[in-house]
PDB file of C-alpha atoms in Angstrom:
ATOM      1  CA  MET A 608       3.809 -16.217 -20.053  1.00 42.00           C
ATOM      2  CA  PHE A 609       2.275 -13.498 -18.072  1.00 49.00           C
ATOM      3  CA  ASP A 610      -0.895 -14.307 -16.329  1.00 49.00           C
ATOM      4  CA  THR A 611      -3.705 -11.716 -18.816  1.00 47.00           C
ATOM      5  CA  SER A 612      -6.654 -13.179 -17.421  1.00 50.00           C
ATOM      6  CA  ASN A 613      -9.240 -11.327 -15.296  1.00 60.00           C
ATOM      7  CA  ASP A 614      -8.558 -13.579 -12.031  1.00 90.00           C
ATOM      8  CA  VAL A 615      -7.251 -11.337  -9.978  1.00 97.00           C
ATOM      9  CA  SER A 616      -6.983 -12.989  -6.416  1.00 98.00           C
ATOM     10  CA  TYR A 617      -4.938 -10.182  -4.733  1.00 98.00           C
ATOM     11  CA  LEU A 618      -5.135  -6.477  -4.347  1.00 98.00           C
ATOM     12  CA  ILE A 619      -1.657  -5.323  -3.589  1.00 98.00           C
ATOM     13  CA  PHE A 620      -1.853  -1.553  -2.668  1.00 98.00           C
ATOM     14  CA  ASP A 621      -0.499   1.576  -1.025  1.00 97.00           C
ATOM     15  CA  VAL A 622      -2.257   4.739   0.333  1.00 97.00           C
ATOM     16  CA  GLU A 623      -0.730   8.367   0.621  1.00 95.00           C
ATOM     17  CA  ALA A 624      -2.728  11.029   2.482  1.00 96.00           C
ATOM     18  CA  VAL A 625      -2.858  14.279   3.626  1.00 96.00           C
ATOM     19  CA  GLY A 626      -4.212  15.922   6.477  1.00 96.00           C
ATOM     20  CA  ASP A 627      -7.580  17.461   6.615  1.00 97.00           C
ATOM     21  CA  GLY A 628      -6.630  21.084   8.150  1.00 97.00           C
ATOM     22  CA  ASP A 629     -10.115  22.091   8.559  1.00 97.00           C
ATOM     23  CA  LEU A 630     -11.331  19.189  10.285  1.00 98.00           C
ATOM     24  CA  ILE A 631      -8.133  18.969  12.623  1.00 98.00           C
ATOM     25  CA  SER A 632      -9.260  22.790  13.590  1.00 98.00           C
ATOM     26  CA  LYS A 633     -12.873  21.695  14.591  1.00 97.00           C
ATOM     27  CA  VAL A 634     -11.814  18.920  16.289  1.00 97.00           C
ATOM     28  CA  LYS A 635      -8.406  19.768  18.012  1.00 97.00           C
ATOM     29  CA  TYR A 636      -8.380  23.124  18.249  1.00 97.00           C
ATOM     30  CA  SER A 637     -11.931  24.542  18.245  1.00 96.00           C
ATOM     31  CA  SER A 638     -11.186  27.117  20.718  1.00 95.00           C
ATOM     32  CA  GLU A 639      -8.679  28.662  18.892  1.00 96.00           C
ATOM     33  CA  GLU A 640     -10.266  29.386  15.320  1.00 93.00           C
ATOM     34  CA  LEU A 641      -7.400  28.365  13.269  1.00 97.00           C
ATOM     35  CA  SER A 642      -7.254  28.270   9.478  1.00 97.00           C
ATOM     36  CA  GLY A 643      -7.068  25.042   8.400  1.00 97.00           C
ATOM     37  CA  ALA A 644      -3.596  25.407   7.190  1.00 96.00           C
ATOM     38  CA  ASP A 645      -2.213  27.043  10.700  1.00 97.00           C
ATOM     39  CA  ALA A 646      -3.991  24.011  12.310  1.00 97.00           C
ATOM     40  CA  LEU A 647      -2.440  21.297  10.425  1.00 97.00           C
ATOM     41  CA  ARG A 648       0.997  22.739  10.691  1.00 96.00           C
ATOM     42  CA  LYS A 649       0.233  22.970  15.049  1.00 97.00           C
ATOM     43  CA  PHE A 650      -0.366  19.359  15.016  1.00 97.00           C
ATOM     44  CA  ARG A 651       2.383  18.564  13.054  1.00 96.00           C
ATOM     45  CA  ASP A 652       4.850  20.758  14.882  1.00 96.00           C
ATOM     46  CA  GLU A 653       3.484  18.860  18.168  1.00 96.00           C
ATOM     47  CA  LEU A 654       3.662  15.323  17.300  1.00 94.00           C
ATOM     48  CA  ILE A 655       7.043  16.073  15.661  1.00 93.00           C
ATOM     49  CA  GLU A 656       7.976  17.253  19.893  1.00 94.00           C
ATOM     50  CA  LYS A 657       6.149  14.344  20.871  1.00 94.00           C
ATOM     51  CA  THR A 658       7.042  11.400  18.864  1.00 91.00           C
ATOM     52  CA  GLY A 659      10.152  12.674  16.642  1.00 91.00           C
ATOM     53  CA  LYS A 660       7.903  12.216  13.071  1.00 89.00           C
ATOM     54  CA  ASP A 661       4.839  13.979  12.065  1.00 90.00           C
ATOM     55  CA  VAL A 662       2.861  11.083  10.584  1.00 90.00           C
ATOM     56  CA  LEU A 663      -0.657  11.720  11.067  1.00 95.00           C
ATOM     57  CA  PRO A 664      -2.997   9.568  12.566  1.00 95.00           C
ATOM     58  CA  PRO A 665      -5.369   7.801   9.670  1.00 97.00           C
ATOM     59  CA  THR A 666      -8.646   9.358  11.739  1.00 97.00           C
ATOM     60  CA  PHE A 667      -7.229  12.850  10.665  1.00 98.00           C
ATOM     61  CA  VAL A 668      -6.075  12.416   6.884  1.00 97.00           C
ATOM     62  CA  LEU A 669      -7.709  12.091   3.471  1.00 97.00           C
ATOM     63  CA  PRO A 670      -6.168   9.365   0.748  1.00 97.00           C
ATOM     64  CA  ILE A 671      -4.918  11.204  -2.294  1.00 95.00           C
ATOM     65  CA  SER A 672      -2.843   8.729  -4.051  1.00 95.00           C
ATOM     66  CA  VAL A 673      -3.727   5.162  -3.953  1.00 97.00           C
ATOM     67  CA  ALA A 674      -2.256   2.532  -6.091  1.00 97.00           C
ATOM     68  CA  VAL A 675      -3.379  -0.916  -6.399  1.00 98.00           C
ATOM     69  CA  ALA A 676      -1.404  -4.028  -8.244  1.00 98.00           C
ATOM     70  CA  LYS A 677      -3.678  -6.572  -9.409  1.00 98.00           C
ATOM     71  CA  VAL A 678      -2.218 -10.142  -8.946  1.00 98.00           C
ATOM     72  CA  SER A 679      -3.584 -13.478  -9.943  1.00 97.00           C
ATOM     73  CA  ALA A 680      -4.075 -16.698  -8.252  1.00 97.00           C
ATOM     74  CA  ASN A 681      -0.539 -18.052  -9.592  1.00 97.00           C
ATOM     75  CA  PHE A 682       1.249 -14.719  -8.187  1.00 98.00           C
ATOM     76  CA  ARG A 683       1.733 -13.197 -11.678  1.00 98.00           C
ATOM     77  CA  LEU A 684       1.231  -9.383 -12.010  1.00 98.00           C
ATOM     78  CA  ILE A 685      -1.855  -8.460 -13.993  1.00 97.00           C
ATOM     79  CA  ASP A 686      -1.754  -5.105 -13.992  1.00 97.00           C
ATOM     80  CA  LEU A 687      -0.695  -2.065 -11.728  1.00 98.00           C
ATOM     81  CA  THR A 688      -2.885   1.410 -11.500  1.00 96.00           C
ATOM     82  CA  VAL A 689      -3.513   4.363  -9.515  1.00 96.00           C
ATOM     83  CA  LEU A 690      -7.310   5.316  -8.624  1.00 97.00           C
ATOM     84  CA  ASP A 691      -8.885   8.688  -9.903  1.00 95.00           C
ATOM     85  CA  GLU A 692      -5.957   9.361 -12.448  1.00 91.00           C
ATOM     86  CA  PRO A 693      -4.949  12.690 -13.201  1.00 89.00           C
ATOM     87  CA  GLU A 694      -7.732  13.959 -10.385  1.00 90.00           C
ATOM     88  CA  PHE A 695      -6.841  12.246  -7.267  1.00 89.00           C
ATOM     89  CA  ARG A 696     -10.212  13.260  -5.584  1.00 95.00           C
ATOM     90  CA  PRO A 697     -10.401  11.239  -1.855  1.00 97.00           C
ATOM     91  CA  ALA A 698     -14.175  10.593  -2.267  1.00 98.00           C
ATOM     92  CA  VAL A 699     -13.829   9.181  -6.020  1.00 98.00           C
ATOM     93  CA  ILE A 700     -10.616   7.072  -4.802  1.00 98.00           C
ATOM     94  CA  ALA A 701     -12.304   5.479  -1.973  1.00 98.00           C
ATOM     95  CA  LYS A 702     -15.212   4.586  -3.579  1.00 98.00           C
ATOM     96  CA  GLY A 703     -13.283   3.209  -6.553  1.00 98.00           C
ATOM     97  CA  PHE A 704     -11.379   1.192  -4.297  1.00 98.00           C
ATOM     98  CA  TRP A 705     -14.100  -0.542  -2.514  1.00 98.00           C
ATOM     99  CA  ALA A 706     -15.824  -0.938  -5.985  1.00 98.00           C
ATOM    100  CA  GLY A 707     -13.241  -2.493  -7.155  1.00 97.00           C
ATOM    101  CA  TRP A 708     -12.751  -4.911  -4.522  1.00 98.00           C
ATOM    102  CA  ARG A 709     -16.003  -5.743  -4.751  1.00 97.00           C
ATOM    103  CA  HIS A 710     -15.832  -6.212  -8.842  1.00 97.00           C
ATOM    104  CA  TYR A 711     -13.114  -8.723  -8.616  1.00 97.00           C
ATOM    105  CA  GLY A 712     -14.777 -10.644  -6.447  1.00 97.00           C
ATOM    106  CA  ARG A 713     -13.516  -9.519  -2.854  1.00 97.00           C
ATOM    107  CA  PRO A 714      -9.514 -10.532  -3.333  1.00 98.00           C
ATOM    108  CA  THR A 715      -7.295 -10.811  -0.634  1.00 98.00           C
ATOM    109  CA  LEU A 716      -5.687  -7.305   0.512  1.00 98.00           C
ATOM    110  CA  VAL A 717      -1.875  -7.186   0.420  1.00 98.00           C
ATOM    111  CA  THR A 718      -0.190  -4.780   2.416  1.00 98.00           C
ATOM    112  CA  PHE A 719       2.785  -3.901   4.643  1.00 97.00           C
ATOM    113  CA  ASN A 720       1.390  -2.292   7.940  1.00 96.00           C
ATOM    114  CA  GLY A 721      -2.147  -1.921   6.240  1.00 97.00           C
ATOM    115  CA  ARG A 722      -3.705  -2.677   9.302  1.00 96.00           C
ATOM    116  CA  GLY A 723      -2.404   0.026  11.013  1.00 95.00           C
ATOM    117  CA  TYR A 724      -2.720   2.628   8.446  1.00 96.00           C
ATOM    118  CA  ASP A 725      -3.707   2.118   5.137  1.00 98.00           C
ATOM    119  CA  VAL A 726      -6.968   0.276   5.698  1.00 98.00           C
ATOM    120  CA  PRO A 727      -8.182   2.173   8.489  1.00 98.00           C
ATOM    121  CA  VAL A 728      -7.977   5.452   5.861  1.00 98.00           C
ATOM    122  CA  LEU A 729      -9.949   3.894   3.480  1.00 98.00           C
ATOM    123  CA  GLU A 730     -12.735   2.519   6.245  1.00 98.00           C
ATOM    124  CA  TYR A 731     -12.588   6.491   7.701  1.00 98.00           C
ATOM    125  CA  ALA A 732     -12.985   7.544   3.996  1.00 98.00           C
ATOM    126  CA  ALA A 733     -15.869   5.311   3.281  1.00 98.00           C
ATOM    127  CA  PHE A 734     -17.504   6.063   6.624  1.00 98.00           C
ATOM    128  CA  ARG A 735     -17.049   9.769   5.849  1.00 98.00           C
ATOM    129  CA  TYR A 736     -18.511   9.788   2.270  1.00 98.00           C
ATOM    130  CA  GLY A 737     -21.455   7.124   3.401  1.00 98.00           C
ATOM    131  CA  LEU A 738     -20.416   3.909   1.613  1.00 98.00           C
ATOM    132  CA  SER A 739     -21.832   1.157   2.352  1.00 98.00           C
ATOM    133  CA  LEU A 740     -19.490  -2.134   2.967  1.00 98.00           C
ATOM    134  CA  PRO A 741     -21.586  -4.617   4.115  1.00 98.00           C
ATOM    135  CA  ASP A 742     -19.305  -7.448   3.266  1.00 97.00           C
ATOM    136  CA  TRP A 743     -16.151  -5.763   4.532  1.00 98.00           C
ATOM    137  CA  PHE A 744     -17.695  -5.016   7.930  1.00 98.00           C
ATOM    138  CA  ASN A 745     -19.585  -8.172   8.468  1.00 97.00           C
ATOM    139  CA  LEU A 746     -19.796  -8.114  12.047  1.00 96.00           C
ATOM    140  CA  SER A 747     -22.324 -10.900  11.798  1.00 96.00           C
ATOM    141  CA  ALA A 748     -20.520 -13.786  10.382  1.00 96.00           C
ATOM    142  CA  PRO A 749     -18.527 -15.935  12.939  1.00 96.00           C
ATOM    143  CA  ALA A 750     -15.339 -14.101  14.282  1.00 95.00           C
ATOM    144  CA  TYR A 751     -12.638 -16.000  12.238  1.00 93.00           C
ATOM    145  CA  GLU A 752     -14.898 -15.132   8.823  1.00 96.00           C
ATOM    146  CA  GLN A 753     -14.897 -11.607   9.689  1.00 97.00           C
ATOM    147  CA  ALA A 754     -12.715 -10.116   7.076  1.00 97.00           C
ATOM    148  CA  ARG A 755     -11.714  -6.947   9.761  1.00 97.00           C
ATOM    149  CA  ASN A 756     -10.317  -9.773  11.770  1.00 96.00           C
ATOM    150  CA  ARG A 757      -6.578  -9.979  12.359  1.00 93.00           C
ATOM    151  CA  TYR A 758      -6.104 -13.711  11.770  1.00 94.00           C
ATOM    152  CA  ASN A 759      -8.199 -13.678   8.350  1.00 96.00           C
ATOM    153  CA  ARG A 760      -5.539 -13.609   6.052  1.00 94.00           C
ATOM    154  CA  LYS A 761      -7.914 -14.524   3.038  1.00 96.00           C
ATOM    155  CA  ALA A 762      -9.420 -11.182   3.354  1.00 98.00           C
ATOM    156  CA  HIS A 763      -6.514  -9.075   4.101  1.00 98.00           C
ATOM    157  CA  PHE A 764      -2.653 -10.481   4.182  1.00 98.00           C
ATOM    158  CA  ASP A 765      -0.825  -7.961   5.913  1.00 98.00           C
ATOM    159  CA  MET A 766       3.057  -8.723   5.815  1.00 97.00           C
ATOM    160  CA  MET A 767       3.924  -6.265   8.622  1.00 96.00           C
ATOM    161  CA  ASP A 768       2.084  -8.952  10.775  1.00 96.00           C
ATOM    162  CA  LEU A 769       3.609 -11.877   8.984  1.00 96.00           C
ATOM    163  CA  PHE A 770       6.963 -11.145   9.879  1.00 95.00           C
ATOM    164  CA  ALA A 771       6.319  -9.367  13.080  1.00 95.00           C
ATOM    165  CA  ASN A 772       4.258 -12.494  14.269  1.00 93.00           C
ATOM    166  CA  PHE A 773       1.465 -10.263  15.373  1.00 90.00           C
ATOM    167  CA  GLY A 774       3.367  -7.672  17.330  1.00 89.00           C
ATOM    168  CA  ALA A 775       5.605 -10.282  19.291  1.00 92.00           C
ATOM    169  CA  THR A 776       8.507  -8.507  17.605  1.00 92.00           C
ATOM    170  CA  ARG A 777       9.297  -5.254  15.809  1.00 90.00           C
ATOM    171  CA  ILE A 778      10.755  -4.873  12.022  1.00 91.00           C
ATOM    172  CA  THR A 779      13.360  -2.098  12.534  1.00 92.00           C
ATOM    173  CA  GLY A 780      13.614  -0.713   9.082  1.00 93.00           C
ATOM    174  CA  GLY A 781      10.370  -1.983   7.866  1.00 94.00           C
ATOM    175  CA  LEU A 782       9.160  -2.399   4.108  1.00 95.00           C
ATOM    176  CA  ASN A 783      12.271  -0.513   3.124  1.00 94.00           C
ATOM    177  CA  LEU A 784      14.637  -3.458   4.875  1.00 96.00           C
ATOM    178  CA  LEU A 785      12.658  -6.513   3.041  1.00 97.00           C
ATOM    179  CA  ALA A 786      12.629  -4.747   0.025  1.00 96.00           C
ATOM    180  CA  ASN A 787      16.481  -4.121   0.348  1.00 95.00           C
ATOM    181  CA  LEU A 788      17.399  -7.715   1.635  1.00 96.00           C
ATOM    182  CA  ILE A 789      16.334  -8.988  -2.261  1.00 96.00           C
ATOM    183  CA  GLY A 790      17.502  -6.938  -4.259  1.00 94.00           C
ATOM    184  CA  LYS A 791      15.125  -4.257  -4.592  1.00 95.00           C
ATOM    185  CA  PRO A 792      15.041  -0.408  -4.612  1.00 91.00           C
ATOM    186  CA  GLY A 793      13.471   0.405  -0.943  1.00 90.00           C
ATOM    187  CA  LYS A 794      13.009   4.058  -0.372  1.00 80.00           C
ATOM    188  CA  SER A 795      14.743   5.717  -3.163  1.00 68.00           C
ATOM    189  CA  GLY A 796      14.560   9.711  -3.098  1.00 63.00           C
ATOM    190  CA  ILE A 797      11.030  10.141  -1.323  1.00 67.00           C
ATOM    191  CA  ASP A 798       9.093   8.579   1.944  1.00 66.00           C
ATOM    192  CA  GLY A 799       5.630   8.956   3.300  1.00 64.00           C
ATOM    193  CA  SER A 800       7.164  11.466   5.452  1.00 72.00           C
ATOM    194  CA  GLN A 801       7.511  13.908   2.785  1.00 83.00           C
ATOM    195  CA  VAL A 802       4.173  13.721   0.883  1.00 87.00           C
ATOM    196  CA  GLN A 803       2.286  16.435   3.061  1.00 89.00           C
ATOM    197  CA  ASP A 804       4.792  18.896   1.592  1.00 89.00           C
ATOM    198  CA  MET A 805       4.960  17.811  -1.679  1.00 90.00           C
ATOM    199  CA  TYR A 806       1.564  17.688  -2.106  1.00 90.00           C
ATOM    200  CA  THR A 807       1.105  21.510  -0.771  1.00 87.00           C
ATOM    201  CA  ALA A 808       3.671  22.142  -3.344  1.00 90.00           C
ATOM    202  CA  GLY A 809       1.647  20.571  -6.171  1.00 89.00           C
ATOM    203  CA  LYS A 810       3.460  17.688  -6.655  1.00 90.00           C
ATOM    204  CA  ALA A 811       0.711  14.895  -6.997  1.00 87.00           C
ATOM    205  CA  LYS A 812       2.223  13.527  -9.782  1.00 89.00           C
ATOM    206  CA  GLU A 813       5.693  12.472  -7.936  1.00 90.00           C
ATOM    207  CA  ILE A 814       3.510  11.652  -4.773  1.00 91.00           C
ATOM    208  CA  ASN A 815       1.355   8.956  -7.416  1.00 92.00           C
ATOM    209  CA  ASP A 816       5.129   7.913  -8.686  1.00 92.00           C
ATOM    210  CA  TYR A 817       6.374   7.233  -5.406  1.00 91.00           C
ATOM    211  CA  CYS A 818       2.846   4.903  -4.491  1.00 94.00           C
ATOM    212  CA  ARG A 819       3.517   3.069  -7.555  1.00 95.00           C
ATOM    213  CA  CYS A 820       7.324   1.990  -6.695  1.00 95.00           C
ATOM    214  CA  ASP A 821       5.883   1.270  -3.003  1.00 95.00           C
ATOM    215  CA  VAL A 822       3.341  -1.091  -4.409  1.00 97.00           C
ATOM    216  CA  LEU A 823       6.189  -2.708  -6.491  1.00 98.00           C
ATOM    217  CA  ASP A 824       8.321  -3.041  -3.382  1.00 97.00           C
ATOM    218  CA  THR A 825       5.306  -4.789  -1.769  1.00 98.00           C
ATOM    219  CA  TYR A 826       4.702  -6.854  -4.354  1.00 98.00           C
ATOM    220  CA  PHE A 827       7.948  -8.352  -4.398  1.00 98.00           C
ATOM    221  CA  VAL A 828       8.330  -8.644  -1.106  1.00 98.00           C
ATOM    222  CA  PHE A 829       5.193 -10.693  -1.039  1.00 98.00           C
ATOM    223  CA  LEU A 830       6.542 -12.917  -3.823  1.00 98.00           C
ATOM    224  CA  ARG A 831       9.396 -14.259  -1.262  1.00 98.00           C
ATOM    225  CA  ALA A 832       6.844 -14.362   1.486  1.00 98.00           C
ATOM    226  CA  GLN A 833       5.506 -16.699  -0.364  1.00 98.00           C
ATOM    227  CA  VAL A 834       8.490 -18.736  -0.254  1.00 98.00           C
ATOM    228  CA  LEU A 835       8.814 -18.446   3.090  1.00 97.00           C
ATOM    229  CA  MET A 836       5.476 -19.767   3.491  1.00 97.00           C
ATOM    230  CA  GLY A 837       6.251 -22.898   1.034  1.00 98.00           C
ATOM    231  CA  LYS A 838       3.784 -21.680  -1.665  1.00 97.00           C
ATOM    232  CA  LEU A 839       6.318 -20.461  -4.341  1.00 98.00           C
ATOM    233  CA  SER A 840       9.751 -22.780  -4.715  1.00 97.00           C
ATOM    234  CA  LEU A 841      12.555 -20.072  -4.827  1.00 96.00           C
ATOM    235  CA  ASP A 842      13.031 -21.034  -8.577  1.00 96.00           C
ATOM    236  CA  GLU A 843       9.384 -20.266  -9.335  1.00 97.00           C
ATOM    237  CA  GLU A 844      10.106 -17.097  -7.207  1.00 97.00           C
ATOM    238  CA  GLN A 845      12.939 -15.633  -9.432  1.00 96.00           C
ATOM    239  CA  GLU A 846      11.062 -16.730 -12.683  1.00 97.00           C
ATOM    240  CA  ILE A 847       8.334 -14.480 -11.982  1.00 98.00           C
ATOM    241  CA  VAL A 848      10.724 -11.792 -10.912  1.00 97.00           C
ATOM    242  CA  ALA A 849      12.608 -12.080 -14.241  1.00 97.00           C
ATOM    243  CA  GLN A 850       8.941 -11.406 -15.834  1.00 97.00           C
ATOM    244  CA  THR A 851       7.748  -9.168 -14.111  1.00 98.00           C
ATOM    245  CA  LYS A 852      11.169  -7.081 -14.651  1.00 97.00           C
ATOM    246  CA  LEU A 853      10.407  -7.624 -18.603  1.00 97.00           C
ATOM    247  CA  TRP A 854       7.007  -6.371 -17.745  1.00 98.00           C
ATOM    248  CA  LEU A 855       7.979  -3.026 -16.209  1.00 97.00           C
ATOM    249  CA  GLU A 856      10.592  -2.429 -18.959  1.00 97.00           C
ATOM    250  CA  GLU A 857       7.724  -3.215 -22.032  1.00 97.00           C
ATOM    251  CA  ARG A 858       6.152   0.083 -20.032  1.00 97.00           C
ATOM    252  CA  GLN A 859       8.645   1.981 -19.039  1.00 96.00           C
ATOM    253  CA  ASP A 860       8.448   4.571 -21.844  1.00 96.00           C
ATOM    254  CA  SER A 861       5.221   5.663 -20.798  1.00 94.00           C
ATOM    255  CA  GLN A 862       5.445   5.384 -17.207  1.00 95.00           C
ATOM    256  CA  PRO A 863       8.404   6.979 -16.022  1.00 93.00           C
ATOM    257  CA  ALA A 864       7.680   5.492 -12.257  1.00 94.00           C
ATOM    258  CA  PHE A 865       8.601   2.313 -13.690  1.00 96.00           C
ATOM    259  CA  ALA A 866      11.790   3.535 -14.951  1.00 96.00           C
ATOM    260  CA  HIS A 867      12.819   4.683 -12.094  1.00 94.00           C
ATOM    261  CA  TYR A 868      12.293   1.576 -10.312  1.00 95.00           C
ATOM    262  CA  LEU A 869      14.368  -0.511 -12.923  1.00 96.00           C
ATOM    263  CA  ARG A 870      17.165   2.391 -12.562  1.00 94.00           C
ATOM    264  CA  GLN A 871      17.410   1.500  -8.684  1.00 93.00           C
ATOM    265  CA  TRP A 872      17.121  -2.715  -9.648  1.00 95.00           C
ATOM    266  CA  GLY A 873      19.047  -4.969  -7.983  1.00 90.00           C
ATOM    267  CA  ASP A 874      19.316  -8.607  -8.785  1.00 88.00           C
ATOM    268  CA  TRP A 875      19.040 -10.977  -5.696  1.00 90.00           C
ATOM    269  CA  THR A 876      22.225 -13.022  -5.340  1.00 87.00           C
ATOM    270  CA  PRO A 877      21.930 -16.511  -3.568  1.00 86.00           C
ATOM    271  CA  PRO A 878      24.328 -17.084  -1.106  1.00 83.00           C
ATOM    272  CA  THR A 879      27.428 -18.732  -1.600  1.00 78.00           C
ATOM    273  CA  PRO A 880      27.972 -21.781  -1.014  1.00 72.00           C
ATOM    274  CA  HIS A 881      24.428 -22.628  -1.967  1.00 65.00           C
ATOM    275  CA  ILE A 882      21.998 -23.487   0.839  1.00 62.00           C
TER     276      ILE A 882
END
């Protein structure tokens, strides 16, 4: 049976963000009097020329989509929601995220590369909008108890740190690769590099659907990570995966993102001969 209690022990989430053109204009091109749109375009072009990608740093973006999966202590999915739907206002999203984290008793945040992107986006948003987060910025606590300590997995479990051995190696392929290794969809038609243009084109719904699917991938990678760490047996993980698939099937008629995810679904096949 699925866990229907309010025992939320993990918040698995993903953030999609867009550039703040006015801020970019003021900070990077103050002498050029560029419009927000022109400053954003110039910055993106510079990033492409320099790095081959136009991924904006967390300091210059606003969160416009945050999907959150609530997960119980026994790793069952309780709910998956998108914050401030259908308005998707950055200030409301940021306030709602941190208020939810506190409401559920400060559960463990679970991300993939959240330490490098998703969490900083929400931290800068908290700063911008005047939110007080003393229980997250608990710098007076011993270093190992501080929520933002890189090695504090109770506060934040960034699976990129797990698989990259805290930066000792590189995970070429990222979350997409890890999801595909266990038969889950991974990227299916959209990736984060398209979000800015999609938002400009008024495709907020599609962005949120993509964000939901990213969270589902993160959840299933999280489950397999528990097997890796000995917190779940493989049979237990496969049972939870099957239960989650049923949960998605029951909701796919009202949530197109779930229907899309299920169409891309692939079951994990154990190796032969069995190990």
